[in-house]
Short mmCIF file of C-alpha atoms in Angstrom, two decimals:
data_model
loop_
_atom_site.label_atom_id
_atom_site.label_comp_id
_atom_site.label_asym_id
_atom_site.label_seq_id
_atom_site.Cartn_x
_atom_site.Cartn_y
_atom_site.Cartn_z
CA MET N 1 -97.84 47.62 168.77
CA ASP N 2 -95.99 44.30 168.80
CA VAL N 3 -95.79 41.97 171.79
CA VAL N 4 -92.65 39.82 171.92
CA GLU N 5 -90.91 37.59 174.44
CA CYS N 6 -87.42 38.66 175.53
CA ARG N 7 -84.84 35.88 175.81
CA SER N 8 -81.69 37.99 176.09
CA GLU N 9 -80.30 39.04 179.48
CA LYS N 10 -78.47 41.97 177.87
CA GLN N 11 -81.62 43.23 176.14
CA TRP N 12 -83.73 42.83 179.29
CA ASP N 13 -81.22 44.78 181.39
CA GLU N 14 -81.14 47.53 178.76
CA VAL N 15 -84.95 47.72 178.78
CA LEU N 16 -85.21 47.95 182.58
CA ALA N 17 -82.59 50.70 182.61
CA GLN N 18 -85.07 52.85 180.64
CA PHE N 19 -87.56 52.83 183.53
CA THR N 20 -87.24 54.84 186.75
CA ASP N 21 -86.09 52.73 189.72
CA PRO N 22 -86.87 49.28 188.25
CA PRO N 23 -87.53 46.80 191.10
CA PHE N 24 -85.30 43.79 191.71
CA LEU N 25 -88.39 41.55 191.39
CA GLN N 26 -88.39 42.42 187.68
CA SER N 27 -84.65 41.76 187.31
CA TRP N 28 -83.23 38.99 185.15
CA ALA N 29 -81.61 37.55 188.29
CA TRP N 30 -84.97 37.17 190.06
CA GLY N 31 -86.42 35.42 187.03
CA GLU N 32 -83.52 32.97 187.01
CA PHE N 33 -84.15 32.25 190.68
CA GLN N 34 -87.79 31.47 189.88
CA LYS N 35 -86.61 29.01 187.25
CA LYS N 36 -84.57 27.28 189.97
CA LEU N 37 -87.86 26.86 191.84
CA GLU N 38 -89.28 25.28 188.66
CA ASN N 39 -91.59 28.23 188.05
CA GLU N 40 -91.86 28.76 184.30
CA THR N 41 -90.79 32.36 183.66
CA PHE N 42 -91.70 34.80 180.87
CA ARG N 43 -90.28 38.23 180.00
CA ILE N 44 -92.64 40.20 177.80
CA LEU N 45 -92.02 43.41 175.82
CA VAL N 46 -94.55 45.68 174.12
CA LYS N 47 -92.84 47.58 171.29
CA GLU N 48 -93.79 50.45 169.01
CA GLY N 49 -91.17 50.16 166.33
CA ARG N 50 -87.88 49.93 168.21
CA ARG N 51 -89.17 51.70 171.31
CA VAL N 52 -90.27 49.56 174.27
CA GLU N 53 -93.56 50.89 175.68
CA ALA N 54 -94.12 48.26 178.40
CA ALA N 55 -92.40 45.28 179.98
CA ALA N 56 -93.33 42.53 182.41
CA GLN N 57 -91.52 39.61 183.97
CA LEU N 58 -93.95 37.02 185.27
CA TYR N 59 -93.96 33.38 186.21
CA ILE N 60 -96.35 30.50 186.73
CA VAL N 61 -96.84 29.43 190.35
CA ARG N 62 -98.18 25.89 190.66
CA SER N 63 -99.16 24.87 194.18
CA ARG N 64 -101.07 21.80 195.36
CA PHE N 65 -104.38 23.59 194.97
CA PHE N 66 -103.93 26.59 192.65
CA THR N 67 -102.11 27.71 189.53
CA PHE N 68 -101.64 31.39 188.87
CA LEU N 69 -99.60 33.71 186.69
CA TYR N 70 -97.77 36.23 188.87
CA CYS N 71 -96.20 39.58 187.94
CA PRO N 72 -94.48 41.04 191.05
CA ARG N 73 -93.95 44.82 191.05
CA GLY N 74 -95.12 45.03 187.47
CA PRO N 75 -95.97 45.47 184.71
CA LEU N 76 -93.78 48.47 183.88
CA ALA N 77 -95.19 50.88 181.29
CA ARG N 78 -94.42 54.29 179.79
CA ASN N 79 -97.99 55.24 178.91
CA LYS N 80 -101.59 54.04 178.98
CA GLU N 81 -101.38 52.52 175.50
CA GLY N 82 -98.45 50.33 176.52
CA LEU N 83 -100.14 49.34 179.78
CA LYS N 84 -103.42 48.48 178.04
CA GLU N 85 -101.62 46.35 175.46
CA ILE N 86 -99.60 44.37 177.98
CA LEU N 87 -102.58 43.77 180.30
CA THR N 88 -104.56 42.40 177.36
CA PHE N 89 -101.68 40.08 176.51
CA LEU N 90 -101.27 38.91 180.12
CA ARG N 91 -104.95 37.98 180.36
CA THR N 92 -104.54 35.81 177.28
CA LYS N 93 -101.30 34.33 178.61
CA ALA N 94 -103.04 33.29 181.84
CA ARG N 95 -105.78 31.47 179.92
CA GLU N 96 -103.28 29.75 177.60
CA ASN N 97 -101.28 28.41 180.54
CA GLY N 98 -104.25 27.01 182.43
CA ALA N 99 -103.98 29.51 185.28
CA ASP N 100 -106.83 29.94 187.75
CA PHE N 101 -106.08 33.66 187.80
CA LEU N 102 -103.56 36.36 186.84
CA PHE N 103 -102.03 38.33 189.70
CA ILE N 104 -100.24 41.70 189.32
CA GLU N 105 -98.65 44.02 191.89
CA PRO N 106 -97.89 47.39 190.22
CA ASN N 107 -94.72 49.29 191.08
CA ASN N 108 -95.38 52.87 189.93
CA VAL N 109 -97.77 54.49 192.40
CA SER N 110 -98.91 57.72 190.73
CA PHE N 111 -98.87 56.37 187.16
CA PHE N 112 -100.88 53.24 187.92
CA ASN N 113 -103.46 54.91 190.14
CA GLU N 114 -104.30 57.28 187.30
CA LEU N 115 -104.87 54.38 184.90
CA VAL N 116 -106.71 51.97 187.18
CA TYR N 117 -109.74 52.21 184.87
CA LEU N 118 -107.82 50.06 182.38
CA LEU N 119 -108.16 47.10 184.73
CA GLU N 120 -111.42 45.85 183.29
CA GLY N 121 -112.19 42.42 184.71
CA PHE N 122 -109.60 42.77 187.50
CA VAL N 123 -110.50 42.77 191.21
CA ASN N 124 -108.60 44.05 194.24
CA ASN N 125 -106.53 41.38 195.95
CA TYR N 126 -104.31 40.86 198.99
CA THR N 127 -100.69 41.76 198.25
CA ILE N 128 -97.95 39.14 198.29
CA GLN N 129 -95.08 41.64 198.45
CA PRO N 130 -95.02 44.30 201.21
CA GLN N 131 -97.41 47.12 200.32
CA HIS N 132 -95.78 49.58 202.73
CA THR N 133 -92.05 50.11 203.02
CA LEU N 134 -89.50 52.55 204.38
CA VAL N 135 -86.84 54.07 202.11
CA ILE N 136 -83.81 56.13 203.12
CA SER N 137 -82.26 58.53 200.61
CA LEU N 138 -78.49 58.01 200.49
CA ASN N 139 -77.82 61.34 198.76
CA ARG N 140 -76.36 62.71 202.01
CA SER N 141 -73.05 62.36 203.80
CA ALA N 142 -72.62 59.46 206.23
CA ASP N 143 -72.39 61.94 209.11
CA ILE N 144 -75.72 63.61 208.23
CA LEU N 145 -77.35 60.21 207.75
CA PHE N 146 -76.17 59.01 211.15
CA ARG N 147 -77.43 62.15 212.88
CA SER N 148 -80.86 61.63 211.28
CA PHE N 149 -81.32 58.31 213.11
CA ARG N 150 -83.38 58.06 216.29
CA LYS N 151 -81.33 58.75 219.43
CA SER N 152 -81.75 55.20 220.74
CA THR N 153 -80.65 53.79 217.37
CA ARG N 154 -77.46 55.85 217.44
CA TYR N 155 -76.81 54.71 221.01
CA LEU N 156 -77.17 51.02 220.12
CA ILE N 157 -74.86 51.36 217.12
CA LYS N 158 -72.20 52.93 219.34
CA GLN N 159 -72.77 50.25 221.98
CA ALA N 160 -72.15 47.48 219.43
CA MET N 161 -68.92 49.19 218.40
CA LYS N 162 -67.80 49.39 222.05
CA LYS N 163 -68.54 45.67 222.40
CA ASN N 164 -66.16 45.10 219.46
CA VAL N 165 -68.89 43.73 217.20
CA THR N 166 -67.49 43.23 213.70
CA ILE N 167 -69.30 42.94 210.36
CA SER N 168 -68.27 40.46 207.66
CA VAL N 169 -69.67 40.43 204.13
CA PHE N 170 -69.95 37.28 202.01
CA ASN N 171 -71.07 36.52 198.46
CA THR N 172 -70.76 32.75 198.86
CA LEU N 173 -72.23 30.12 201.19
CA SER N 174 -69.02 29.85 203.23
CA ARG N 175 -70.71 31.12 206.42
CA TRP N 176 -74.32 30.33 205.59
CA ASN N 177 -74.69 28.00 208.58
CA ASP N 178 -74.05 30.96 210.89
CA PHE N 179 -76.97 32.79 209.32
CA ALA N 180 -79.16 29.67 209.33
CA ARG N 181 -78.70 29.30 213.10
CA LEU N 182 -79.68 32.94 213.60
CA LEU N 183 -82.78 32.38 211.46
CA LEU N 184 -83.79 29.41 213.59
CA GLU N 185 -83.35 31.39 216.81
CA THR N 186 -85.34 34.31 215.40
CA GLU N 187 -88.17 32.01 214.29
CA LYS N 188 -88.43 30.48 217.77
CA ARG N 189 -88.47 33.93 219.37
CA GLN N 190 -91.04 35.39 216.95
CA LYS N 191 -93.11 32.16 216.94
CA PHE N 192 -93.80 32.13 213.20
CA LEU N 193 -91.90 31.37 209.99
CA LEU N 194 -91.88 33.51 206.85
CA GLN N 195 -89.47 31.51 204.66
CA SER N 196 -87.50 28.33 205.22
CA SER N 197 -83.72 28.34 205.47
CA THR N 198 -83.58 26.03 202.44
CA TYR N 199 -85.59 28.49 200.33
CA LEU N 200 -83.40 31.41 201.43
CA ARG N 201 -80.24 29.42 200.73
CA ARG N 202 -81.35 28.73 197.17
CA GLN N 203 -82.41 32.34 196.73
CA PHE N 204 -79.14 33.75 198.04
CA THR N 205 -77.06 31.33 195.95
CA LYS N 206 -78.71 32.37 192.69
CA LEU N 207 -78.82 36.10 193.42
CA ALA N 208 -75.20 36.09 194.60
CA GLU N 209 -74.21 34.36 191.35
CA GLN N 210 -75.90 37.25 189.54
CA LYS N 211 -73.91 39.66 191.76
CA ILE N 212 -76.86 41.42 193.38
CA ALA N 213 -76.95 39.69 196.81
CA LYS N 214 -74.60 39.86 199.79
CA LEU N 215 -74.74 38.19 203.19
CA PHE N 216 -73.86 40.49 206.11
CA ILE N 217 -73.08 38.81 209.44
CA ALA N 218 -72.28 40.56 212.72
CA TYR N 219 -69.90 38.73 215.07
CA CYS N 220 -69.16 39.29 218.74
CA GLY N 221 -65.80 37.57 218.94
CA ASP N 222 -66.35 34.37 216.95
CA ILE N 223 -70.06 34.18 217.74
CA PRO N 224 -72.60 35.26 215.07
CA VAL N 225 -75.14 37.62 216.65
CA ALA N 226 -76.98 39.15 213.66
CA GLY N 227 -77.27 38.62 209.92
CA ALA N 228 -79.03 39.94 206.84
CA ILE N 229 -79.35 39.32 203.11
CA ILE N 230 -78.88 42.65 201.34
CA LEU N 231 -79.59 43.16 197.64
CA GLN N 232 -78.06 45.93 195.55
CA TYR N 233 -79.83 46.48 192.23
CA ARG N 234 -80.08 49.51 189.95
CA GLY N 235 -79.13 52.03 192.62
CA THR N 236 -81.26 50.62 195.45
CA ALA N 237 -80.08 48.46 198.34
CA THR N 238 -82.78 46.25 199.87
CA TYR N 239 -82.80 44.81 203.40
CA LEU N 240 -84.45 41.58 202.31
CA TYR N 241 -84.20 39.08 205.20
CA ALA N 242 -82.64 39.44 208.64
CA ALA N 243 -82.12 37.50 211.87
CA SER N 244 -80.45 37.99 215.23
CA SER N 245 -79.68 36.23 218.49
CA GLU N 246 -81.06 37.37 221.84
CA ASN N 247 -77.63 38.64 222.83
CA GLY N 248 -77.28 40.38 219.48
CA ARG N 249 -80.47 42.31 220.15
CA LYS N 250 -79.22 43.44 223.56
CA ILE N 251 -75.87 44.77 222.35
CA GLY N 252 -77.18 46.55 219.23
CA ALA N 253 -75.63 44.17 216.69
CA ALA N 254 -78.60 44.37 214.28
CA HIS N 255 -78.52 48.18 214.38
CA PHE N 256 -74.78 48.20 213.69
CA LEU N 257 -75.25 45.70 210.84
CA VAL N 258 -77.85 47.92 209.16
CA TRP N 259 -75.61 50.96 209.53
CA SER N 260 -72.74 48.99 207.94
CA ALA N 261 -75.02 47.88 205.09
CA ILE N 262 -76.10 51.49 204.51
CA GLN N 263 -72.48 52.64 204.33
CA ASN N 264 -71.60 49.77 201.99
CA ALA N 265 -74.53 50.70 199.73
CA LYS N 266 -73.32 54.32 199.58
CA GLN N 267 -69.81 53.17 198.68
CA LYS N 268 -71.23 51.04 195.85
CA GLY N 269 -73.13 54.01 194.41
CA CYS N 270 -76.65 53.20 195.63
CA LYS N 271 -78.99 56.17 195.99
CA ALA N 272 -81.58 54.53 198.26
CA PHE N 273 -81.86 51.93 201.03
CA ASP N 274 -85.18 50.06 201.13
CA PHE N 275 -86.15 48.31 204.39
CA TRP N 276 -88.54 46.06 202.44
CA GLY N 277 -91.71 46.11 204.45
CA ILE N 278 -93.24 47.79 207.49
CA ALA N 279 -96.60 47.41 209.21
CA PRO N 280 -99.50 49.65 208.11
CA LYS N 281 -99.74 52.76 210.26
CA ASP N 282 -103.25 51.94 211.51
CA LYS N 283 -102.49 48.33 212.61
CA PRO N 284 -100.49 48.33 215.87
CA LYS N 285 -100.95 44.54 216.32
CA HIS N 286 -99.69 43.69 212.83
CA PRO N 287 -97.09 40.85 212.78
CA TRP N 288 -94.48 43.35 211.56
CA SER N 289 -95.14 45.99 214.23
CA GLY N 290 -92.06 45.13 216.29
CA ILE N 291 -89.63 45.06 213.38
CA SER N 292 -91.22 48.25 212.03
CA VAL N 293 -90.26 50.12 215.22
CA PHE N 294 -86.68 48.92 214.68
CA LYS N 295 -86.63 50.03 211.03
CA LYS N 296 -88.18 53.43 211.70
CA GLY N 297 -85.30 54.21 214.03
CA PHE N 298 -83.22 54.84 210.90
CA GLY N 299 -85.60 57.48 209.55
CA GLY N 300 -86.66 57.49 205.92
CA GLU N 301 -89.82 57.99 203.90
CA VAL N 302 -92.82 55.66 204.03
CA ILE N 303 -93.76 54.45 200.54
CA THR N 304 -97.14 52.82 199.85
CA PHE N 305 -97.54 50.82 196.65
CA PRO N 306 -100.79 50.51 194.67
CA ASP N 307 -103.24 47.75 195.49
CA ALA N 308 -102.67 44.31 194.05
CA TYR N 309 -105.09 43.11 191.38
CA ALA N 310 -106.24 39.72 190.18
CA PHE N 311 -107.91 38.71 186.94
CA PRO N 312 -109.96 35.56 187.68
CA VAL N 313 -109.83 33.08 184.82
CA HIS N 314 -111.87 30.60 186.86
CA ALA N 315 -114.04 32.57 189.29
CA SER N 316 -114.79 29.69 191.68
CA ARG N 317 -111.12 28.73 192.00
CA TYR N 318 -110.18 32.35 192.65
CA LYS N 319 -112.82 32.69 195.39
CA LEU N 320 -111.41 29.58 197.07
CA TYR N 321 -107.91 31.08 196.90
CA ARG N 322 -109.19 34.26 198.56
CA LEU N 323 -110.74 32.23 201.37
CA VAL N 324 -107.56 30.21 201.98
CA THR N 325 -105.43 33.39 201.97
CA PHE N 326 -107.81 35.10 204.40
CA LEU N 327 -107.75 32.17 206.85
CA ARG N 328 -103.95 31.95 206.69
CA ALA N 329 -103.63 35.70 207.35
CA LYS N 330 -105.96 35.41 210.36
CA ARG N 331 -103.83 32.59 211.78
CA ILE N 332 -100.63 34.65 211.47
CA LEU N 333 -102.36 37.64 213.05
CA ARG N 334 -103.57 35.53 216.01
CA ILE N 335 -100.01 34.33 216.63
CA ALA N 336 -98.71 37.91 216.47
CA GLN N 337 -101.42 39.14 218.85
CA ARG N 338 -100.59 36.42 221.39
CA LYS N 339 -96.95 37.44 221.24
CA TRP N 340 -97.89 41.14 221.58
CA LEU N 341 -100.08 40.42 224.62
CA SER N 342 -97.33 38.37 226.28
CA VAL N 343 -94.92 41.30 225.86
CA VAL N 344 -97.48 43.73 227.32
CA LYS N 345 -98.02 41.48 230.36
CA ARG N 346 -94.28 41.22 231.01
CA GLU N 347 -94.00 45.00 230.92
#
């Protein structure tokens, strides 16, 4: 087998089309966004003759304290030979680029779990991307989809319509400030920050240029009350980031926005709508517990991805990274628990 680097957008898109449900994190557009963040990006192909047996898009993340090679929702592989070959190459690539460790988050659940024995030298790691998500099949009529929603979800959608909430869709930054204000209000209400508005602005700009991102904003009159960045890639729409005002929550604007995004995805030929992250079933105090209740109101199937794995190039540096990640996760959990307790006391 030959291992080559892909430098052609057309070729990369053709390769990904050969895999079932390729994730947007492996898309050419996502790689170009990483370049905007000054993360050196590689697209690797393993070929047997003309046939591509495995593929991986990965990039170097350089922080103040650590450097690692990261492959989100990859690598993609047809068989164990292709997977073995690309994992061997990625180990070498990590060493050559001075990484402290290589980090992979596989996408294909059943295939990867069967071949986990190929991960010699890898260790289980915390995931960066959501390990659990909720996916709605769009292979049904809009009427059947709507009737499958929780009763309270249907009620709030209808309430927003009665309040004359309208949904606008943008593929430019013309109304970004409306969304940024909603993000700020949501952050204050939730008491923790996942991504900065500046980061999301850069992300949306690049992905919109590549025609896979849209900004949905719900308005009550002229006032923005809910917003979301929705991706549409290879037949799957993804509810990537969202925000709402306090009034928007009360009148069902966020519910109506999601319903509008689902209908838009159906019209554009998408077969699935991914809510991009829910809390684990056995962790009621998880930071995402509240938003998970909201998402589950739309029905869908819970999908759990394989564990993440790391290949330590420098064992001591990797152990330090694990410690820092653990302490950060504990801090976020403490904030979420305080918020959860304050809600319980009010009730």
